PDB file of N, CA and C in Angstrom:
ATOM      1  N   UNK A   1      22.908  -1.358 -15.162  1.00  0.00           N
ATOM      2  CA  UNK A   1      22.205  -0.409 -14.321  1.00  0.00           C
ATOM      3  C   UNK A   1      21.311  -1.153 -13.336  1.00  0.00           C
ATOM      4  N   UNK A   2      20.994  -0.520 -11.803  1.00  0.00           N
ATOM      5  CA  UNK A   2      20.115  -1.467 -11.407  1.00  0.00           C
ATOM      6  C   UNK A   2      18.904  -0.308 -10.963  1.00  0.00           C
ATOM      7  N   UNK A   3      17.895  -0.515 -10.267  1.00  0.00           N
ATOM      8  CA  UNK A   3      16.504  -0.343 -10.799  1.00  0.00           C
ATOM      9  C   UNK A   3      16.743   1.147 -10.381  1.00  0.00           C
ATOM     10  N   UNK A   4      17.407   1.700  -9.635  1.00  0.00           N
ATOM     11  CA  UNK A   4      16.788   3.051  -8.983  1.00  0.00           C
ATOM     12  C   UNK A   4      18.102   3.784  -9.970  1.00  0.00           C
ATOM     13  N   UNK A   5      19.058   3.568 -10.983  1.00  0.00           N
ATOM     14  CA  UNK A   5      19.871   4.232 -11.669  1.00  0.00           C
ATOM     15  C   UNK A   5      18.291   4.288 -13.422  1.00  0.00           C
ATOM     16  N   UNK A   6      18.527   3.139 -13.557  1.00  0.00           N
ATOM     17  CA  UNK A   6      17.410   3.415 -14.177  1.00  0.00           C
ATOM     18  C   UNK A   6      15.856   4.367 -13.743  1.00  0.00           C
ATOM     19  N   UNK A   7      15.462   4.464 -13.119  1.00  0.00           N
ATOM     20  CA  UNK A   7      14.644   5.467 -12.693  1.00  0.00           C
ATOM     21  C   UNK A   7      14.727   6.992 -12.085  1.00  0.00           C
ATOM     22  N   UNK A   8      15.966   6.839 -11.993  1.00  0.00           N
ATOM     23  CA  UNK A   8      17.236   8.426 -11.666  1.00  0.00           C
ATOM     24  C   UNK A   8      17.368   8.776 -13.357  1.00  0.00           C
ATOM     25  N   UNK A   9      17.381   7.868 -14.194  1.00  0.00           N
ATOM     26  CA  UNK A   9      18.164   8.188 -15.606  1.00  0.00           C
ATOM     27  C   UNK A   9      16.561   8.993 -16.310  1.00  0.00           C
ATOM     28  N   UNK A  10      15.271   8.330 -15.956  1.00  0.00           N
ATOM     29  CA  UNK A  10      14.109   8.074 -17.035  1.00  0.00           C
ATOM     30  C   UNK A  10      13.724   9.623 -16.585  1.00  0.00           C
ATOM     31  N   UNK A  11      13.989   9.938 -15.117  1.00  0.00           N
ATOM     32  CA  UNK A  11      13.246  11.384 -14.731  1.00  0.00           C
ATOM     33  C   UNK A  11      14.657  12.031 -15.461  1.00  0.00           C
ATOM     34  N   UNK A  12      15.445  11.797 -15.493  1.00  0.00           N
ATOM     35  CA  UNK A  12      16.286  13.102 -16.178  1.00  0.00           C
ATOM     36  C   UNK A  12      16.350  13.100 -17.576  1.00  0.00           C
ATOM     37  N   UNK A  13      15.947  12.339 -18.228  1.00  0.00           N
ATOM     38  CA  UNK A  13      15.736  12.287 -19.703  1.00  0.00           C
ATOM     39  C   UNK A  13      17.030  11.584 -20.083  1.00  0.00           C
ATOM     40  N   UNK A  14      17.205  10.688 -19.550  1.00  0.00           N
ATOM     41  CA  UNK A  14      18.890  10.267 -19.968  1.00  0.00           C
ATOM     42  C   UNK A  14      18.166   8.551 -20.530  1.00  0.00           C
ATOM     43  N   UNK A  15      19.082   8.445 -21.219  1.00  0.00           N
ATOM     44  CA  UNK A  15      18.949   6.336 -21.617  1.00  0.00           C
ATOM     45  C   UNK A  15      19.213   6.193 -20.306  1.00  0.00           C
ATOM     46  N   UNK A  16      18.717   4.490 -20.886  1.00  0.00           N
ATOM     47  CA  UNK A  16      19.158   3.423 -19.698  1.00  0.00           C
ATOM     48  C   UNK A  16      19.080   2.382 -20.177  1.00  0.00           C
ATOM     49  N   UNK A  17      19.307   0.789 -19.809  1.00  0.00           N
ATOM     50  CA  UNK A  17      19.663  -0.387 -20.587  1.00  0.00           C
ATOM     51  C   UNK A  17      18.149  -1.117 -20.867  1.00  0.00           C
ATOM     52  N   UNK A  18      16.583  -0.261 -20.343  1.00  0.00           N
ATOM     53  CA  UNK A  18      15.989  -0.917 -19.828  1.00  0.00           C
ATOM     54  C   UNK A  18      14.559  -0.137 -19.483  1.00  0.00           C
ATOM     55  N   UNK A  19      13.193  -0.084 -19.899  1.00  0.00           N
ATOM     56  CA  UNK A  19      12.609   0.576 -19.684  1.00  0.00           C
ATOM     57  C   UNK A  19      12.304   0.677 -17.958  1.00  0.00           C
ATOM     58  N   UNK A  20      12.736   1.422 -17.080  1.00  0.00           N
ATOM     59  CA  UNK A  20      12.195   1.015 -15.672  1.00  0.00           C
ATOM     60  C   UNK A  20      10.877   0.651 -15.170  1.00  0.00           C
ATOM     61  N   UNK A  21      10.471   0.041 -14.526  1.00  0.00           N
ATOM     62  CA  UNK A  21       9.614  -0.628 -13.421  1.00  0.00           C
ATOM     63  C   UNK A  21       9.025  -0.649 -12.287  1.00  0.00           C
ATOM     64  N   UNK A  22       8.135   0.152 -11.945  1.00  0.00           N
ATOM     65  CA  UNK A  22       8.094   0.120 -10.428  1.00  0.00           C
ATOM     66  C   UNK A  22       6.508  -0.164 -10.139  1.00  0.00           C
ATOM     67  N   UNK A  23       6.187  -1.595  -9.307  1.00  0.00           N
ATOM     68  CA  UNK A  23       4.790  -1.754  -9.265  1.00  0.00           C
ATOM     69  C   UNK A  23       4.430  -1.548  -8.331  1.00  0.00           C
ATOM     70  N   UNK A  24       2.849  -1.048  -8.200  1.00  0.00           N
ATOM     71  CA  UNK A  24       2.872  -0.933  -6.747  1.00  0.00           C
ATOM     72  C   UNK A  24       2.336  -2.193  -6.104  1.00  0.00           C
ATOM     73  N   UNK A  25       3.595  -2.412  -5.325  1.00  0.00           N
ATOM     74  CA  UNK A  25       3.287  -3.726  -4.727  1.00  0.00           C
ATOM     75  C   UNK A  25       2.654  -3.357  -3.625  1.00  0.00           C
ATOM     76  N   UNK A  26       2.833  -2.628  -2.877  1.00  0.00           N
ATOM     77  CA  UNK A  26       2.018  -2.343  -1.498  1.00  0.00           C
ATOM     78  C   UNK A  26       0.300  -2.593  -1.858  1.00  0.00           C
ATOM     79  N   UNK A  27      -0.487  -1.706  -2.915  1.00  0.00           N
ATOM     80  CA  UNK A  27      -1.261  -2.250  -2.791  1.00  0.00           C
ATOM     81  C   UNK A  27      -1.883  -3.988  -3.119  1.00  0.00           C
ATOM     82  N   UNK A  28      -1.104  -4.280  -4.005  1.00  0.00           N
ATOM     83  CA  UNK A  28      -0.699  -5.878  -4.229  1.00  0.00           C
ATOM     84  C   UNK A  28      -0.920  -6.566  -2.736  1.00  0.00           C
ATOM     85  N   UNK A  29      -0.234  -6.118  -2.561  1.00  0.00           N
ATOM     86  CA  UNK A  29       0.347  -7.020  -0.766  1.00  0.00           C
ATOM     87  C   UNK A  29      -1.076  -6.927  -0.074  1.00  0.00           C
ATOM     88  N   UNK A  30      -1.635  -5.505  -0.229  1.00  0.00           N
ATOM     89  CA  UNK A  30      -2.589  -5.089   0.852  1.00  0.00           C
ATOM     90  C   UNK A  30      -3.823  -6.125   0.345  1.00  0.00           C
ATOM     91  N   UNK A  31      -3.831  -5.785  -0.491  1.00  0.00           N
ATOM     92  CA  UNK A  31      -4.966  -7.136  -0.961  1.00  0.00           C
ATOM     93  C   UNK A  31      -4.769  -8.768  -0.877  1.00  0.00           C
ATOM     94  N   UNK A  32      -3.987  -8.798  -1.397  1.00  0.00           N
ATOM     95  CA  UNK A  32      -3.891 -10.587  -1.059  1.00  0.00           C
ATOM     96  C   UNK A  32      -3.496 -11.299   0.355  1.00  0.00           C
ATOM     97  N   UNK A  33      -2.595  -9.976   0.742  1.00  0.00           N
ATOM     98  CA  UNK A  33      -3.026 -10.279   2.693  1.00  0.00           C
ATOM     99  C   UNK A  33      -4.498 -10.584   3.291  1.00  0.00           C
ATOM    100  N   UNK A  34      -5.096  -9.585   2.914  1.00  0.00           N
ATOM    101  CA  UNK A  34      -6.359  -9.573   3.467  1.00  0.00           C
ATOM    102  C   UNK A  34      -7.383 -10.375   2.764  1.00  0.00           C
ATOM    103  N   UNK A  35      -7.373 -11.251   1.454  1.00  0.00           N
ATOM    104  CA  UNK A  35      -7.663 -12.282   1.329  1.00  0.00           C
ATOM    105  C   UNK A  35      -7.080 -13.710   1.657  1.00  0.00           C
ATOM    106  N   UNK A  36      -6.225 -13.499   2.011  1.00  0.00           N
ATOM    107  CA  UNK A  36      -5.621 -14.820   2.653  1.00  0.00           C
ATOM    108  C   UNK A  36      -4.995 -15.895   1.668  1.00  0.00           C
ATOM    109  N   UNK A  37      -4.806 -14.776   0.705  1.00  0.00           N
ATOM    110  CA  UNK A  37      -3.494 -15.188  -1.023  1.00  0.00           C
ATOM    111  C   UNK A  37      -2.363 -14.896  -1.339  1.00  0.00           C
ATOM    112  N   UNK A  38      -1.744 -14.680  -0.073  1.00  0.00           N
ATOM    113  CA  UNK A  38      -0.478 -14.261  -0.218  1.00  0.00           C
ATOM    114  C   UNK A  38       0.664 -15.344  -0.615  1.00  0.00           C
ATOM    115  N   UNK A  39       1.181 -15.378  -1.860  1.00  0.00           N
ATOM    116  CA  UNK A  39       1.804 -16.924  -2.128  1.00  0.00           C
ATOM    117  C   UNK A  39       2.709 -16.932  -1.090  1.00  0.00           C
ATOM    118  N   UNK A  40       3.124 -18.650  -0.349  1.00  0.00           N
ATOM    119  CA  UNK A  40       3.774 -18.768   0.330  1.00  0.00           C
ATOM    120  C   UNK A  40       4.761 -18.500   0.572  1.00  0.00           C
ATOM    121  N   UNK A  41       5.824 -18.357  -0.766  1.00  0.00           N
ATOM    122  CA  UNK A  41       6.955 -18.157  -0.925  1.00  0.00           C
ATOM    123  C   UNK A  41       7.218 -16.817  -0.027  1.00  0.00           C
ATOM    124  N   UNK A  42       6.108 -15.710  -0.169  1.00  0.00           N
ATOM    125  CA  UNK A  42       6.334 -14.630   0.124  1.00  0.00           C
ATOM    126  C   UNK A  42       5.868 -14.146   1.825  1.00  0.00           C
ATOM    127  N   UNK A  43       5.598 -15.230   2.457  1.00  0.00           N
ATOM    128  CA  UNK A  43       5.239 -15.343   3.871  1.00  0.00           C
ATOM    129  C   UNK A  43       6.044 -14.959   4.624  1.00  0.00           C
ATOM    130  N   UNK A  44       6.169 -13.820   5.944  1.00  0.00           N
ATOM    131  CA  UNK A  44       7.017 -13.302   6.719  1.00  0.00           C
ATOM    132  C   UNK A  44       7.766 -12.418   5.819  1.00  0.00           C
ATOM    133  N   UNK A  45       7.708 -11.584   4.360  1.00  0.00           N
ATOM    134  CA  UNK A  45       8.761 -10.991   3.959  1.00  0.00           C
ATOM    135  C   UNK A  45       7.993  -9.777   4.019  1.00  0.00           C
ATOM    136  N   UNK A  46       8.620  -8.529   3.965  1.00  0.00           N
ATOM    137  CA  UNK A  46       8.293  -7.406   4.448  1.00  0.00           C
ATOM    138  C   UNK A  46       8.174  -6.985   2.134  1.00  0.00           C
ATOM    139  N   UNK A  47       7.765  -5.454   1.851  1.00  0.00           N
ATOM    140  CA  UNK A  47       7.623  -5.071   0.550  1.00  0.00           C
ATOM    141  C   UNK A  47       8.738  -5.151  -0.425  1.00  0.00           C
ATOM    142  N   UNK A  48       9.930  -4.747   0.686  1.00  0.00           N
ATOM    143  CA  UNK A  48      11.419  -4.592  -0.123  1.00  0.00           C
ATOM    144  C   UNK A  48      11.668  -6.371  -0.238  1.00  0.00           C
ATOM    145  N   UNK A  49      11.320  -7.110   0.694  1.00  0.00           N
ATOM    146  CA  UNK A  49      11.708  -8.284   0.770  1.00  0.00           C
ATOM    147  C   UNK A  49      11.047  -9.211  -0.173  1.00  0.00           C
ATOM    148  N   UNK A  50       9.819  -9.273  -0.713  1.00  0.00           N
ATOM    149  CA  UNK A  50       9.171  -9.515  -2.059  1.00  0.00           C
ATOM    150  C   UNK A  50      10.052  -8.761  -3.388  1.00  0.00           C
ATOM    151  N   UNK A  51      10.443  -7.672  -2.967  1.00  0.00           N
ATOM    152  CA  UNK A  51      10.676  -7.016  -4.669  1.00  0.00           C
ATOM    153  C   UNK A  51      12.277  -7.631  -5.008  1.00  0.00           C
ATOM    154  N   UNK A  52      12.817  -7.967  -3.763  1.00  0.00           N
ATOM    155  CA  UNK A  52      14.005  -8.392  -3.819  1.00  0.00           C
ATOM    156  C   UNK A  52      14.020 -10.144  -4.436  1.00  0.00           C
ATOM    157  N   UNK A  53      12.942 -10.873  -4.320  1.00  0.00           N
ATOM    158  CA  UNK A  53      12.596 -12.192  -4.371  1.00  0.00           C
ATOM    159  C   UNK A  53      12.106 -11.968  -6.335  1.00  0.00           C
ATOM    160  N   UNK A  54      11.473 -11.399  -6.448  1.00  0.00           N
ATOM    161  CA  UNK A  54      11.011 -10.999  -8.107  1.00  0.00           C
ATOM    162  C   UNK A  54      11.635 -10.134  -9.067  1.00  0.00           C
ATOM    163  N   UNK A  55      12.961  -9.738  -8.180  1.00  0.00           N
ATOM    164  CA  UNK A  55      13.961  -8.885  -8.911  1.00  0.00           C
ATOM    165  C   UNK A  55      13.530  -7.277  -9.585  1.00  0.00           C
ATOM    166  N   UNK A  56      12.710  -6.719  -9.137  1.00  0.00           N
ATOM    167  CA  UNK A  56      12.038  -5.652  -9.956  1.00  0.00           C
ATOM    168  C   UNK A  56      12.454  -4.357  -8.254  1.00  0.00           C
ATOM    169  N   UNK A  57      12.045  -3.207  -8.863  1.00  0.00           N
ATOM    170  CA  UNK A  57      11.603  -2.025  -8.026  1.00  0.00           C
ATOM    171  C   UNK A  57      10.446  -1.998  -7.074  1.00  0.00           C
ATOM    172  N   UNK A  58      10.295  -1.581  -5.899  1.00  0.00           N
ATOM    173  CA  UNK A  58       8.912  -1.534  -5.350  1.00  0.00           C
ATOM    174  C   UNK A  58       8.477  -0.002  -5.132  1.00  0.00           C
ATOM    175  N   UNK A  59       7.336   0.206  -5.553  1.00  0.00           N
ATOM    176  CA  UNK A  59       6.840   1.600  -4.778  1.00  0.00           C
ATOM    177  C   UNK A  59       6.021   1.305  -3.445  1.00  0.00           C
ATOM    178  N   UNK A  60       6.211   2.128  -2.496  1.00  0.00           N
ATOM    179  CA  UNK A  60       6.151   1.538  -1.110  1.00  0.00           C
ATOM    180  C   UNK A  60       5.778   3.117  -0.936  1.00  0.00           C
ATOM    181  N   UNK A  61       4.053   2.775   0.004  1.00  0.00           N
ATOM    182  CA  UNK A  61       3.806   4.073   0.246  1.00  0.00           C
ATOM    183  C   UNK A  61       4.034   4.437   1.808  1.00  0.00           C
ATOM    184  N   UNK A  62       3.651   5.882   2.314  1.00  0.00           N
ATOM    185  CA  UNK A  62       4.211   6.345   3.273  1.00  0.00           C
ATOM    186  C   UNK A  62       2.826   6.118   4.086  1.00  0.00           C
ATOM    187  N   UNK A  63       3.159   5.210   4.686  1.00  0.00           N
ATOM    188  CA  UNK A  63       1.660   4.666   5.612  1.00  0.00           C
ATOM    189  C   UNK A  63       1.375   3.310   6.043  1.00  0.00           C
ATOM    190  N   UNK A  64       0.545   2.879   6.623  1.00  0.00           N
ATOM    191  CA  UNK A  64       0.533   1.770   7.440  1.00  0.00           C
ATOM    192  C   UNK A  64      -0.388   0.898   6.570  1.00  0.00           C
ATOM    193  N   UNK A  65      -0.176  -0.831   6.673  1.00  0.00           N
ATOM    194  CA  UNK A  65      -1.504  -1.399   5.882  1.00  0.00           C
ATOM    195  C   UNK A  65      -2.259  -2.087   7.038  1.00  0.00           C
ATOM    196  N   UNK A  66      -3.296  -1.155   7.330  1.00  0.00           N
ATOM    197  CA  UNK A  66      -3.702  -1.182   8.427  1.00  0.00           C
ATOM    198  C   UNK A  66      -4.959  -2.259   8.177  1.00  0.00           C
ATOM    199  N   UNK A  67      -5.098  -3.358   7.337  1.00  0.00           N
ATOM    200  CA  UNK A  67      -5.601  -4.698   7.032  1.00  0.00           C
ATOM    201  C   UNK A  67      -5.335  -5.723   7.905  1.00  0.00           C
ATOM    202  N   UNK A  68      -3.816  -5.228   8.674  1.00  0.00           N
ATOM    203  CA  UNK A  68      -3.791  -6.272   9.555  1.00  0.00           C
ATOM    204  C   UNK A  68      -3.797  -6.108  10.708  1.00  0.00           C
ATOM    205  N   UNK A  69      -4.287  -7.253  11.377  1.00  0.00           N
ATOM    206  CA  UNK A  69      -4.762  -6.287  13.014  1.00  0.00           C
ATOM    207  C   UNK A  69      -3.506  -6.844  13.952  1.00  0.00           C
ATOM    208  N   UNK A  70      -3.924  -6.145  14.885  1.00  0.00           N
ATOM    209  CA  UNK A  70      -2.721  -5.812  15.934  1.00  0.00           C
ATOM    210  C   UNK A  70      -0.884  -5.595  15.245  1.00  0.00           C
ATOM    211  N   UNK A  71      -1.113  -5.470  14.039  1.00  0.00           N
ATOM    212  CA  UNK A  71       0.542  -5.135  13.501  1.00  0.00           C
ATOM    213  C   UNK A  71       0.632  -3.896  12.189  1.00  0.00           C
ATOM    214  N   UNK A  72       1.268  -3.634  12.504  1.00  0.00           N
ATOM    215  CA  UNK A  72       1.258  -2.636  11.086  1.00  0.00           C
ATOM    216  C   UNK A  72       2.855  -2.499  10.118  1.00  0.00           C
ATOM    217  N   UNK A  73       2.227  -2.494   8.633  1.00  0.00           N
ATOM    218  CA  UNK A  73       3.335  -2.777   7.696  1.00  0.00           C
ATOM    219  C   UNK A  73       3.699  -1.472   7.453  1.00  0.00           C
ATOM    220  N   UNK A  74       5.011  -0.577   8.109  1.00  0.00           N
ATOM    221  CA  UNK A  74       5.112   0.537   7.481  1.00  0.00           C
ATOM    222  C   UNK A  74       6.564   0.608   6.524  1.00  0.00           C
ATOM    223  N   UNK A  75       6.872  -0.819   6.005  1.00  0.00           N
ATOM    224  CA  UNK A  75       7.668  -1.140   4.776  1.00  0.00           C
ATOM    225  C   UNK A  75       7.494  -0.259   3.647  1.00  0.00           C
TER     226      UNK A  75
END
């Protein structure tokens, strides 16, 4: 199963291979951007592009991380 069959399965009351996962990385991101801790590895990658690098689900909210100036993350 991969992350969003597992989380289709957990809201319908069905098994799955796997308890699902979903962190919120956005606020993750929003913070260590704006401290200036964003590990390197993860430099230039957009939210999906981190969750894809750590293999997990992302919850990604509907809005801008408006921490950074002149650009906005609406990943």
């Amino acid at each position: 199963m991969n992350h969003r069959e597992r989380i289709l399965a957990a809201l319908r009351g069905r098994p799955s291979d796997q308890i699902p996962w979903s962190p919120r990385m956005d606020l993750w991101c929003i913070a260590l951007r704006a401290r200036g801790t964003l590990p390197p590895r993860f430099a230039g990658l957009d939210l999906v592009g981190i969750s894809e690098q750590l293999d997990c689900a992302c919850h990604v909210a509907q809005g801008a991380d408006y921490t950074i100036v002149g650009e906005r993350d609406l990943t």
